[in-house]
């Protein structure tokens, strides 16, 4: 059974990559992730 965890995802500016890399806020995947209403999507799927 699926249970939603109330654990927030890290903000893109706080997300750390190996070798001290950072996610760019202009990254197309970061932009797309901000556009998707994840809570609504999760309610419909689960």
XYZ file of N, CA and C in Angstrom:
138
model
N 0.838 -1.174 0.000
C 0.000 0.000 0.000
C 0.886 1.242 0.000
N 0.467 2.236 -0.730
C 1.220 3.486 -0.837
C 0.819 4.439 0.278
N 1.807 5.061 0.881
C 1.558 6.086 1.890
C 2.383 7.311 1.549
N 1.712 8.433 1.491
C 2.402 9.681 1.187
C 3.211 10.117 2.402
N 4.460 10.430 2.167
C 5.306 10.937 3.237
C 5.395 12.445 3.113
N 5.253 13.103 4.216
C 5.300 14.563 4.231
C 6.737 15.065 4.322
N 7.582 14.537 3.477
C 8.977 14.941 3.467
C 9.195 15.828 2.246
N 9.473 17.108 2.452
C 9.607 18.015 1.310
C 10.852 17.705 0.479
N 10.719 17.911 -0.807
C 11.869 17.753 -1.698
C 12.782 18.955 -1.524
N 14.075 18.759 -1.671
C 14.973 19.904 -1.540
C 14.748 20.892 -2.682
N 14.849 22.157 -2.387
C 14.736 23.187 -3.420
C 15.912 23.037 -4.385
N 15.709 23.345 -5.667
C 16.795 23.176 -6.645
C 18.084 23.900 -6.250
N 17.958 25.066 -5.641
C 19.166 25.810 -5.264
C 19.903 25.156 -4.095
N 19.224 24.278 -3.342
C 19.851 23.579 -2.220
C 20.270 22.156 -2.557
N 19.907 21.686 -3.743
C 20.225 20.329 -4.159
C 21.704 20.246 -4.501
N 22.411 19.304 -3.891
C 23.855 19.197 -4.102
C 24.184 18.005 -4.978
N 25.057 18.226 -5.927
C 25.545 17.196 -6.825
C 26.972 16.840 -6.426
N 27.499 15.709 -6.889
C 28.886 15.359 -6.588
C 29.853 16.454 -7.056
N 30.945 16.562 -6.406
C 32.006 17.514 -6.748
C 31.529 18.956 -6.654
N 30.698 19.227 -5.656
C 30.193 20.568 -5.358
C 29.401 21.181 -6.500
N 28.770 20.360 -7.315
C 27.933 20.871 -8.401
C 26.590 21.345 -7.871
N 25.957 22.219 -8.585
C 24.642 22.742 -8.216
C 23.716 22.654 -9.421
N 22.427 22.491 -9.166
C 21.446 22.521 -10.242
C 21.193 23.968 -10.639
N 21.176 24.208 -11.918
C 20.880 25.539 -12.422
C 19.373 25.741 -12.439
N 18.918 26.908 -12.006
C 17.494 27.196 -12.024
C 16.970 27.349 -13.444
N 17.874 27.483 -14.418
C 17.456 27.569 -15.818
C 17.479 26.202 -16.497
N 17.793 25.147 -15.752
C 17.784 23.790 -16.286
C 16.359 23.430 -16.696
N 16.197 22.859 -17.894
C 14.842 22.590 -18.397
C 14.069 21.620 -17.515
N 14.746 20.681 -16.874
C 14.059 19.714 -16.011
C 13.627 20.364 -14.700
N 14.411 21.302 -14.218
C 14.036 22.039 -13.008
C 12.805 22.895 -13.302
N 12.796 23.547 -14.456
C 11.655 24.380 -14.850
C 10.399 23.523 -15.008
N 10.532 22.375 -15.685
C 9.377 21.492 -15.880
C 8.846 20.964 -14.552
N 9.733 20.634 -13.632
C 9.312 20.119 -12.324
C 8.515 21.163 -11.546
N 8.850 22.434 -11.728
C 8.122 23.509 -11.055
C 6.729 23.706 -11.655
N 6.546 23.350 -12.918
C 5.267 23.549 -13.596
C 4.243 22.463 -13.281
N 4.702 21.301 -12.860
C 3.812 20.164 -12.613
C 3.200 20.273 -11.215
N 1.861 20.214 -11.120
C 1.214 20.236 -9.799
C 1.319 18.847 -9.150
N 2.434 18.572 -8.507
C 2.739 17.231 -8.014
C 1.712 16.702 -7.034
N 1.184 17.543 -6.156
C 0.197 17.081 -5.176
C -1.079 16.605 -5.863
N -1.557 17.356 -6.854
C -2.754 16.948 -7.597
C -2.497 15.660 -8.363
N -1.336 15.582 -8.973
C -0.954 14.398 -9.739
C -0.927 13.167 -8.837
N -0.351 13.318 -7.660
C -0.244 12.199 -6.724
C -1.623 11.745 -6.235
N -2.533 12.682 -5.999
C -3.879 12.330 -5.542
C -4.630 11.523 -6.597
N -4.455 11.877 -7.866
C -5.157 11.181 -8.942
C -4.599 9.784 -9.178
N -3.307 9.617 -9.026
C -2.655 8.346 -9.315
C -2.798 7.355 -8.158
N -2.721 7.842 -6.938
C -2.681 6.932 -5.784
C -3.986 6.800 -5.070
